PDB file of C-alpha atoms and ligand atoms in Angstrom:
ATOM      1  CA  MET A1279      16.491  18.542 -13.526  1.00  0.00           C
ATOM      2  CA  ASN A1280      16.017  16.217 -16.650  1.00  0.00           C
ATOM      3  CA  LEU A1281      14.041  13.016 -17.070  1.00  0.00           C
ATOM      4  CA  ILE A1282      14.771  11.036 -19.637  1.00  0.00           C
ATOM      5  CA  ALA A1283      13.233   7.413 -20.806  1.00  0.00           C
ATOM      6  CA  LEU A1284      16.181   5.100 -22.000  1.00  0.00           C
ATOM      7  CA  PRO A1285      14.699   2.095 -23.902  1.00  0.00           C
ATOM      8  CA  ALA A1286      15.999  -1.236 -23.113  1.00  0.00           C
ATOM      9  CA  PHE A1287      14.966  -4.520 -24.437  1.00  0.00           C
ATOM     10  CA  SER A1288      12.011  -4.701 -26.586  1.00  0.00           C
ATOM     11  CA  ASP A1289       9.845  -2.529 -24.760  1.00  0.00           C
ATOM     12  CA  ASN A1290      11.396  -1.203 -21.246  1.00  0.00           C
ATOM     13  CA  TYR A1291      12.132   1.954 -20.285  1.00  0.00           C
ATOM     14  CA  ILE A1292      15.180   2.544 -17.878  1.00  0.00           C
ATOM     15  CA  TRP A1293      14.304   6.376 -16.242  1.00  0.00           C
ATOM     16  CA  MET A1294      17.207   8.504 -15.707  1.00  0.00           C
ATOM     17  CA  LEU A1295      16.966  11.722 -13.825  1.00  0.00           C
ATOM     18  CA  HIS A1296      19.695  14.155 -14.006  1.00  0.00           C
ATOM     19  CA  ASP A1297      21.263  17.650 -12.932  1.00  0.00           C
ATOM     20  CA  ASP A1298      23.699  17.665 -16.043  1.00  0.00           C
ATOM     21  CA  ALA A1299      26.249  16.572 -13.122  1.00  0.00           C
ATOM     22  CA  ASN A1300      24.853  13.559 -11.480  1.00  0.00           C
ATOM     23  CA  ALA A1301      22.286  10.972 -12.357  1.00  0.00           C
ATOM     24  CA  VAL A1302      20.058   8.395 -10.560  1.00  0.00           C
ATOM     25  CA  VAL A1303      18.385   5.369 -12.764  1.00  0.00           C
ATOM     26  CA  VAL A1304      15.231   3.438 -11.868  1.00  0.00           C
ATOM     27  CA  ASP A1305      15.193  -0.181 -12.706  1.00  0.00           C
ATOM     28  CA  PRO A1306      18.402  -0.625 -15.047  1.00  0.00           C
ATOM     29  CA  GLY A1307      17.381  -4.266 -16.111  1.00  0.00           C
ATOM     30  CA  ASP A1308      20.218  -3.763 -18.339  1.00  0.00           C
ATOM     31  CA  ALA A1309      23.633  -1.779 -17.772  1.00  0.00           C
ATOM     32  CA  ALA A1310      24.636  -0.619 -21.289  1.00  0.00           C
ATOM     33  CA  PRO A1311      21.964   2.053 -22.150  1.00  0.00           C
ATOM     34  CA  VAL A1312      22.666   3.441 -18.729  1.00  0.00           C
ATOM     35  CA  GLU A1313      26.414   3.351 -19.373  1.00  0.00           C
ATOM     36  CA  ALA A1314      26.072   4.656 -22.822  1.00  0.00           C
ATOM     37  CA  ALA A1315      23.898   7.730 -21.551  1.00  0.00           C
ATOM     38  CA  LEU A1316      26.253   8.369 -18.607  1.00  0.00           C
ATOM     39  CA  GLU A1317      29.171   8.677 -21.230  1.00  0.00           C
ATOM     40  CA  GLN A1318      27.528  10.697 -23.655  1.00  0.00           C
ATOM     41  CA  ARG A1319      26.346  13.242 -21.032  1.00  0.00           C
ATOM     42  CA  GLY A1320      29.578  13.079 -18.681  1.00  0.00           C
ATOM     43  CA  LEU A1321      27.477  12.250 -16.036  1.00  0.00           C
ATOM     44  CA  ARG A1322      28.264  10.540 -12.418  1.00  0.00           C
ATOM     45  CA  LEU A1323      25.998   7.807 -11.607  1.00  0.00           C
ATOM     46  CA  ALA A1324      24.814   8.949  -7.819  1.00  0.00           C
ATOM     47  CA  GLY A1325      22.085   6.127  -7.099  1.00  0.00           C
ATOM     48  CA  ILE A1326      19.935   3.250  -8.523  1.00  0.00           C
ATOM     49  CA  LEU A1327      16.210   3.022  -7.766  1.00  0.00           C
ATOM     50  CA  VAL A1328      14.497  -0.470  -7.785  1.00  0.00           C
ATOM     51  CA  THR A1329      10.891  -1.031  -7.630  1.00  0.00           C
ATOM     52  CA  HIS A1330      10.790  -4.764  -7.945  1.00  0.00           C
ATOM     53  CA  HIS A1331      12.539  -8.243  -8.368  1.00  0.00           C
ATOM     54  CA  HIS A1332      12.366  -9.110 -11.911  1.00  0.00           C
ATOM     55  CA  ALA A1333      15.072  -9.505 -14.298  1.00  0.00           C
ATOM     56  CA  ASP A1334      14.101  -7.055 -16.606  1.00  0.00           C
ATOM     57  CA  HIS A1335      14.469  -4.571 -13.736  1.00  0.00           C
ATOM     58  CA  VAL A1336      17.419  -5.520 -11.661  1.00  0.00           C
ATOM     59  CA  GLY A1337      19.656  -7.478 -14.535  1.00  0.00           C
ATOM     60  CA  GLY A1338      22.059  -4.297 -14.924  1.00  0.00           C
ATOM     61  CA  VAL A1339      22.542  -3.535 -11.193  1.00  0.00           C
ATOM     62  CA  ASP A1340      25.610  -5.323 -10.283  1.00  0.00           C
ATOM     63  CA  ARG A1341      27.573  -4.364 -13.549  1.00  0.00           C
ATOM     64  CA  LEU A1342      26.641  -0.677 -12.660  1.00  0.00           C
ATOM     65  CA  ARG A1343      27.975  -1.256  -9.388  1.00  0.00           C
ATOM     66  CA  SER A1344      31.400  -0.422 -10.819  1.00  0.00           C
ATOM     67  CA  ARG A1345      30.464   3.108 -11.476  1.00  0.00           C
ATOM     68  CA  LEU A1346      27.941   3.820  -9.073  1.00  0.00           C
ATOM     69  CA  ASP A1347      29.128   6.369  -6.321  1.00  0.00           C
ATOM     70  CA  GLY A1348      25.789   6.162  -4.065  1.00  0.00           C
ATOM     71  CA  PRO A1349      23.237   3.596  -2.874  1.00  0.00           C
ATOM     72  CA  VAL A1350      21.053   0.845  -4.587  1.00  0.00           C
ATOM     73  CA  TRP A1351      17.406   1.565  -2.954  1.00  0.00           C
ATOM     74  CA  GLY A1352      15.057  -1.465  -3.402  1.00  0.00           C
ATOM     75  CA  PRO A1353      11.956  -2.817  -1.666  1.00  0.00           C
ATOM     76  CA  ALA A1354      12.774  -4.483   1.659  1.00  0.00           C
ATOM     77  CA  ARG A1355      10.532  -7.822   1.081  1.00  0.00           C
ATOM     78  CA  GLU A1356      12.255  -8.860  -2.277  1.00  0.00           C
ATOM     79  CA  ALA A1357      15.378 -10.470  -3.090  1.00  0.00           C
ATOM     80  CA  ILE A1358      17.146  -7.961  -5.159  1.00  0.00           C
ATOM     81  CA  PRO A1359      21.248  -8.008  -6.096  1.00  0.00           C
ATOM     82  CA  ALA A1360      22.540  -7.179  -2.487  1.00  0.00           C
ATOM     83  CA  PRO A1361      23.744  -4.846  -0.891  1.00  0.00           C
ATOM     84  CA  PHE A1362      21.016  -2.443  -1.158  1.00  0.00           C
ATOM     85  CA  VAL A1363      19.052  -0.183   1.071  1.00  0.00           C
ATOM     86  CA  ALA A1364      15.965  -1.775   2.156  1.00  0.00           C
ATOM     87  CA  LEU A1365      12.949   0.137   2.119  1.00  0.00           C
ATOM     88  CA  GLN A1366       9.531  -0.125   3.611  1.00  0.00           C
ATOM     89  CA  ASP A1367       6.232   1.401   3.332  1.00  0.00           C
ATOM     90  CA  GLY A1368       6.632   5.664   3.898  1.00  0.00           C
ATOM     91  CA  ALA A1369      10.310   5.687   3.802  1.00  0.00           C
ATOM     92  CA  LEU A1370      11.778   9.002   2.816  1.00  0.00           C
ATOM     93  CA  ILE A1371      14.979   8.910   0.570  1.00  0.00           C
ATOM     94  CA  GLU A1372      16.716  12.133  -0.606  1.00  0.00           C
ATOM     95  CA  VAL A1373      17.616  11.835  -4.266  1.00  0.00           C
ATOM     96  CA  LEU A1374      19.397  14.426  -6.151  1.00  0.00           C
ATOM     97  CA  GLY A1375      18.180  16.995  -4.045  1.00  0.00           C
ATOM     98  CA  ARG A1376      14.417  15.710  -3.993  1.00  0.00           C
ATOM     99  CA  ARG A1377      12.609  13.856  -1.654  1.00  0.00           C
ATOM    100  CA  PHE A1378      11.048  10.915  -2.640  1.00  0.00           C
ATOM    101  CA  GLN A1379       8.429   8.793  -0.296  1.00  0.00           C
ATOM    102  CA  VAL A1380       8.075   4.894  -0.636  1.00  0.00           C
ATOM    103  CA  ILE A1381       4.700   3.451  -1.226  1.00  0.00           C
ATOM    104  CA  ASP A1382       4.046  -0.240  -1.157  1.00  0.00           C
ATOM    105  CA  VAL A1383       2.137  -1.315  -4.116  1.00  0.00           C
ATOM    106  CA  PRO A1384       1.775  -5.622  -3.660  1.00  0.00           C
ATOM    107  CA  GLY A1385       0.034  -6.997  -6.665  1.00  0.00           C
ATOM    108  CA  HIS A1386       2.320  -7.627  -9.733  1.00  0.00           C
ATOM    109  CA  THR A1387       4.987  -8.866  -7.131  1.00  0.00           C
ATOM    110  CA  ALA A1388       4.483  -9.319  -3.296  1.00  0.00           C
ATOM    111  CA  GLY A1389       6.865  -6.737  -2.380  1.00  0.00           C
ATOM    112  CA  HIS A1390       6.697  -4.343  -5.279  1.00  0.00           C
ATOM    113  CA  ILE A1391       7.341  -0.313  -4.205  1.00  0.00           C
ATOM    114  CA  ALA A1392       6.808   2.789  -5.973  1.00  0.00           C
ATOM    115  CA  TYR A1393       8.604   6.150  -5.379  1.00  0.00           C
ATOM    116  CA  PHE A1394       6.770   9.443  -5.204  1.00  0.00           C
ATOM    117  CA  GLU A1395       8.196  12.691  -5.200  1.00  0.00           C
ATOM    118  CA  LEU A1396       7.480  14.798  -2.133  1.00  0.00           C
ATOM    119  CA  GLY A1397       7.411  18.781  -1.937  1.00  0.00           C
ATOM    120  CA  ALA A1398       7.388  19.305  -5.678  1.00  0.00           C
ATOM    121  CA  PRO A1399       5.572  22.654  -6.600  1.00  0.00           C
ATOM    122  CA  ARG A1400       4.006  20.852  -9.501  1.00  0.00           C
ATOM    123  CA  ALA A1401       4.118  17.554 -11.639  1.00  0.00           C
ATOM    124  CA  PRO A1402       5.692  15.617  -9.058  1.00  0.00           C
ATOM    125  CA  LEU A1403       7.419  12.331 -10.375  1.00  0.00           C
ATOM    126  CA  LEU A1404       5.987   8.672  -9.772  1.00  0.00           C
ATOM    127  CA  PHE A1405       8.043   5.753 -10.350  1.00  0.00           C
ATOM    128  CA  CYS A1406       5.672   3.121 -10.379  1.00  0.00           C
ATOM    129  CA  GLY A1407       7.656  -0.005 -12.055  1.00  0.00           C
ATOM    130  CA  ASP A1408       4.903  -2.660 -13.312  1.00  0.00           C
ATOM    131  CA  THR A1409       2.096  -1.832 -11.174  1.00  0.00           C
ATOM    132  CA  LEU A1410       0.439   1.150 -12.928  1.00  0.00           C
ATOM    133  CA  PHE A1411       0.773   1.279 -17.016  1.00  0.00           C
ATOM    134  CA  SER A1412      -0.614   3.818 -19.390  1.00  0.00           C
ATOM    135  CA  ALA A1413      -4.215   2.692 -19.949  1.00  0.00           C
ATOM    136  CA  GLY A1414      -3.150  -0.623 -18.244  1.00  0.00           C
ATOM    137  CA  CYS A1415      -1.552  -2.438 -14.926  1.00  0.00           C
ATOM    138  CA  GLY A1416       0.714  -5.067 -14.625  1.00  0.00           C
ATOM    139  CA  ARG A1417       0.161  -8.413 -14.402  1.00  0.00           C
ATOM    140  CA  LEU A1418      -0.901 -10.403 -11.208  1.00  0.00           C
ATOM    141  CA  PHE A1419       2.479 -12.914 -10.704  1.00  0.00           C
ATOM    142  CA  GLU A1420       2.597 -12.615  -6.818  1.00  0.00           C
ATOM    143  CA  GLY A1421      -0.443 -10.662  -5.552  1.00  0.00           C
ATOM    144  CA  THR A1422      -4.143 -10.873  -5.637  1.00  0.00           C
ATOM    145  CA  PRO A1423      -7.068  -8.566  -7.326  1.00  0.00           C
ATOM    146  CA  ALA A1424      -7.491  -7.187  -4.183  1.00  0.00           C
ATOM    147  CA  GLN A1425      -4.319  -6.193  -3.625  1.00  0.00           C
ATOM    148  CA  MET A1426      -3.768  -4.678  -7.018  1.00  0.00           C
ATOM    149  CA  ALA A1427      -6.827  -2.560  -6.502  1.00  0.00           C
ATOM    150  CA  ALA A1428      -5.383  -1.235  -3.046  1.00  0.00           C
ATOM    151  CA  SER A1429      -2.226  -0.455  -4.763  1.00  0.00           C
ATOM    152  CA  LEU A1430      -3.550   1.453  -7.543  1.00  0.00           C
ATOM    153  CA  ALA A1431      -6.028   3.394  -5.272  1.00  0.00           C
ATOM    154  CA  ARG A1432      -3.109   4.551  -3.256  1.00  0.00           C
ATOM    155  CA  LEU A1433      -1.350   5.661  -6.771  1.00  0.00           C
ATOM    156  CA  THR A1434      -4.507   7.506  -7.850  1.00  0.00           C
ATOM    157  CA  ALA A1435      -4.941   9.313  -4.497  1.00  0.00           C
ATOM    158  CA  LEU A1436      -1.698  11.454  -5.673  1.00  0.00           C
ATOM    159  CA  PRO A1437      -2.271  14.760  -7.273  1.00  0.00           C
ATOM    160  CA  GLY A1438      -3.837  14.658 -10.883  1.00  0.00           C
ATOM    161  CA  ASP A1439      -0.524  16.214 -12.286  1.00  0.00           C
ATOM    162  CA  THR A1440       1.780  13.618 -10.945  1.00  0.00           C
ATOM    163  CA  ARG A1441       3.891  12.327 -14.050  1.00  0.00           C
ATOM    164  CA  VAL A1442       3.596   8.851 -14.198  1.00  0.00           C
ATOM    165  CA  CYS A1443       6.842   6.974 -15.230  1.00  0.00           C
ATOM    166  CA  CYS A1444       5.806   3.511 -16.278  1.00  0.00           C
ATOM    167  CA  THR A1445       8.611   0.843 -17.105  1.00  0.00           C
ATOM    168  CA  HIS A1446       7.063  -0.394 -20.237  1.00  0.00           C
ATOM    169  CA  GLU A1447       5.968   0.942 -23.447  1.00  0.00           C
ATOM    170  CA  TYR A1448       2.703  -0.842 -23.435  1.00  0.00           C
ATOM    171  CA  THR A1449       0.395   2.246 -24.172  1.00  0.00           C
ATOM    172  CA  LEU A1450      -0.877   1.081 -27.524  1.00  0.00           C
ATOM    173  CA  SER A1451      -1.783  -2.316 -27.031  1.00  0.00           C
ATOM    174  CA  ASN A1452      -3.242  -1.220 -23.527  1.00  0.00           C
ATOM    175  CA  LEU A1453      -5.397   1.296 -25.527  1.00  0.00           C
ATOM    176  CA  ARG A1454      -6.759  -1.326 -27.688  1.00  0.00           C
ATOM    177  CA  PHE A1455      -7.868  -3.138 -24.846  1.00  0.00           C
ATOM    178  CA  ALA A1456      -9.332  -0.069 -23.134  1.00  0.00           C
ATOM    179  CA  GLN A1457     -11.098   0.485 -26.464  1.00  0.00           C
ATOM    180  CA  ALA A1458     -12.800  -2.910 -26.137  1.00  0.00           C
ATOM    181  CA  VAL A1459     -13.500  -2.171 -22.522  1.00  0.00           C
ATOM    182  CA  GLU A1460     -15.306   1.101 -23.333  1.00  0.00           C
ATOM    183  CA  PRO A1461     -15.974   1.720 -26.966  1.00  0.00           C
ATOM    184  CA  ASP A1462     -17.683   5.011 -26.264  1.00  0.00           C
ATOM    185  CA  ASN A1463     -14.795   6.361 -24.165  1.00  0.00           C
ATOM    186  CA  LEU A1464     -13.929   9.519 -26.374  1.00  0.00           C
ATOM    187  CA  ALA A1465     -10.615  10.388 -24.083  1.00  0.00           C
ATOM    188  CA  VAL A1466      -9.687   6.567 -24.824  1.00  0.00           C
ATOM    189  CA  GLN A1467     -10.239   7.549 -28.670  1.00  0.00           C
ATOM    190  CA  GLY A1468      -8.477  10.679 -28.313  1.00  0.00           C
ATOM    191  CA  HIS A1469      -5.393   9.272 -26.707  1.00  0.00           C
ATOM    192  CA  THR A1470      -4.910   6.437 -29.351  1.00  0.00           C
ATOM    193  CA  ALA A1471      -4.703   8.880 -31.815  1.00  0.00           C
ATOM    194  CA  ARG A1472      -2.366  10.866 -29.919  1.00  0.00           C
ATOM    195  CA  CYS A1473      -0.033   7.908 -28.978  1.00  0.00           C
ATOM    196  CA  MET A1474      -0.002   6.498 -32.757  1.00  0.00           C
ATOM    197  CA  THR A1475       1.608   9.637 -33.681  1.00  0.00           C
ATOM    198  CA  ILE A1476       4.116   9.692 -31.089  1.00  0.00           C
ATOM    199  CA  ARG A1477       5.033   5.996 -31.676  1.00  0.00           C
ATOM    200  CA  SER A1478       5.349   6.591 -35.420  1.00  0.00           C
ATOM    201  CA  THR A1479       8.385   8.811 -34.430  1.00  0.00           C
ATOM    202  CA  GLY A1480       9.828   6.530 -31.809  1.00  0.00           C
ATOM    203  CA  GLU A1481       9.281   8.635 -28.995  1.00  0.00           C
ATOM    204  CA  PRO A1482       7.842   7.260 -25.981  1.00  0.00           C
ATOM    205  CA  THR A1483       4.383   7.879 -24.922  1.00  0.00           C
ATOM    206  CA  LEU A1484       5.307   8.209 -21.209  1.00  0.00           C
ATOM    207  CA  PRO A1485       5.267   9.807 -18.792  1.00  0.00           C
ATOM    208  CA  SER A1486       1.637  10.131 -18.518  1.00  0.00           C
ATOM    209  CA  THR A1487      -0.324  11.742 -15.836  1.00  0.00           C
ATOM    210  CA  LEU A1488      -2.924  10.496 -13.181  1.00  0.00           C
ATOM    211  CA  ALA A1489      -5.352  12.986 -14.374  1.00  0.00           C
ATOM    212  CA  LEU A1490      -5.462  11.280 -17.892  1.00  0.00           C
ATOM    213  CA  GLU A1491      -5.165   7.779 -16.677  1.00  0.00           C
ATOM    214  CA  LEU A1492      -7.955   8.207 -14.457  1.00  0.00           C
ATOM    215  CA  GLU A1493     -10.052   9.134 -18.108  1.00  0.00           C
ATOM    216  CA  ILE A1494      -8.325   6.409 -20.140  1.00  0.00           C
ATOM    217  CA  ASN A1495      -7.226   3.624 -17.906  1.00  0.00           C
ATOM    218  CA  PRO A1496     -10.113   0.726 -17.023  1.00  0.00           C
ATOM    219  CA  PHE A1497      -8.246  -0.971 -14.497  1.00  0.00           C
ATOM    220  CA  LEU A1498      -8.607   2.534 -12.661  1.00  0.00           C
ATOM    221  CA  ARG A1499     -12.303   2.842 -13.865  1.00  0.00           C
ATOM    222  CA  CYS A1500     -13.481  -0.335 -12.311  1.00  0.00           C
ATOM    223  CA  SER A1501     -16.541   1.883 -10.457  1.00  0.00           C
ATOM    224  CA  GLU A1502     -17.587   3.180 -14.100  1.00  0.00           C
ATOM    225  CA  PRO A1503     -20.867   1.543 -15.029  1.00  0.00           C
ATOM    226  CA  ALA A1504     -19.810   0.816 -18.533  1.00  0.00           C
ATOM    227  CA  VAL A1505     -16.580  -0.665 -17.026  1.00  0.00           C
ATOM    228  CA  ALA A1506     -18.682  -2.832 -14.619  1.00  0.00           C
ATOM    229  CA  ALA A1507     -20.949  -3.908 -17.449  1.00  0.00           C
ATOM    230  CA  ALA A1508     -18.234  -4.904 -19.926  1.00  0.00           C
ATOM    231  CA  ALA A1509     -16.491  -6.934 -16.933  1.00  0.00           C
ATOM    232  CA  LEU A1510     -19.863  -8.537 -16.365  1.00  0.00           C
ATOM    233  CA  ALA A1511     -20.146  -9.707 -19.864  1.00  0.00           C
ATOM    234  CA  GLN A1512     -16.723 -11.352 -19.480  1.00  0.00           C
ATOM    235  CA  GLY A1513     -17.795 -13.296 -16.220  1.00  0.00           C
ATOM    236  CA  ALA A1514     -17.090 -11.103 -13.596  1.00  0.00           C
ATOM    237  CA  ASP A1515     -18.924 -12.502 -10.259  1.00  0.00           C
ATOM    238  CA  SER A1516     -20.392  -9.036  -9.388  1.00  0.00           C
ATOM    239  CA  THR A1517     -19.737  -5.195 -10.263  1.00  0.00           C
ATOM    240  CA  GLN A1518     -17.778  -4.857  -7.172  1.00  0.00           C
ATOM    241  CA  PRO A1519     -14.758  -3.165  -8.141  1.00  0.00           C
ATOM    242  CA  VAL A1520     -12.418  -5.800  -6.913  1.00  0.00           C
ATOM    243  CA  ALA A1521     -14.191  -8.395  -9.095  1.00  0.00           C
ATOM    244  CA  VAL A1522     -14.433  -5.995 -11.902  1.00  0.00           C
ATOM    245  CA  LEU A1523     -10.591  -5.606 -11.716  1.00  0.00           C
ATOM    246  CA  ALA A1524     -10.285  -9.356 -11.464  1.00  0.00           C
ATOM    247  CA  ALA A1525     -12.356  -9.937 -14.471  1.00  0.00           C
ATOM    248  CA  LEU A1526     -10.560  -7.141 -16.654  1.00  0.00           C
ATOM    249  CA  ARG A1527      -7.373  -8.685 -15.603  1.00  0.00           C
ATOM    250  CA  GLU A1528      -8.229 -11.901 -16.934  1.00  0.00           C
ATOM    251  CA  TRP A1529      -9.773 -10.826 -19.600  1.00  0.00           C
ATOM    252  CA  LYS A1530      -6.358  -8.626 -20.721  1.00  0.00           C
ATOM    253  CA  ASN A1531      -4.227 -11.531 -20.062  1.00  0.00           C
ATOM    254  CA  ARG A1532      -6.112 -13.581 -23.063  1.00  0.00           C
ATOM    255  CA  PHE A1533      -6.845 -10.403 -25.121  1.00  0.00           C
ATOM    256  CA  ARG A1534      -5.060  -9.975 -28.256  1.00  0.00           C
TER     257      ARG A1534
HETATM  258 ZN1  LIG B 368       7.926  -6.983 -13.641  1.00  0.00          ZN
HETATM  259 FE1  LIG B 369       8.789  -5.354 -16.346  1.00  0.00          FE
END
């Protein structure tokens, strides 16, 4: 099975999974890069997975329907282009012969879902949309810090070798923020150097892994004393993890 990140807009990725005959794509905000990839490789489009309703994730769905031979799957609690198979937490779907489980991850949007590959012997796939980014998390447009904290906790309970397929190339700017939060975190420094090299060739810094994210992502490190202390200095009400996450998110929103 092949996994490709198709660049779209300025910093989106449309993930494509294919077996050299059939392909599925995740969050096609734009149809053009998907059409080009299908044609270049001679692939049939066998399904579309959607994580949440934002235009940069669903904008290409309707145009792709003309060549789609399979379902559009999406979150039951969001208005995405109909018709689609509405998925609730815990739902199981079969995608190119692999099974994926739906995980509710409210926070960025109210009905945001993620797709986790079940039964993979190693390195299962996680399509997490705009919930978890490498070294960051999504903005809280429709959810609370407590919801985002709970959603991130559900994701970090997955295996450490899980491949984290986020939908934006925000890694370097997130790492700059991570460095401001934890100036002494050597994993952040090491990964920053690696990602600078990767980006200088134009390659994606993704997928990441959950094990790496636990070391470098401040939003997954709210219980670390250094992270809590940094959040307190930025106005957190307490060192409770949810209060720390709330303060980090506010800080990140104004961080340049
Ligand atoms: Zn979004
Ligand atoms: Fe997005």
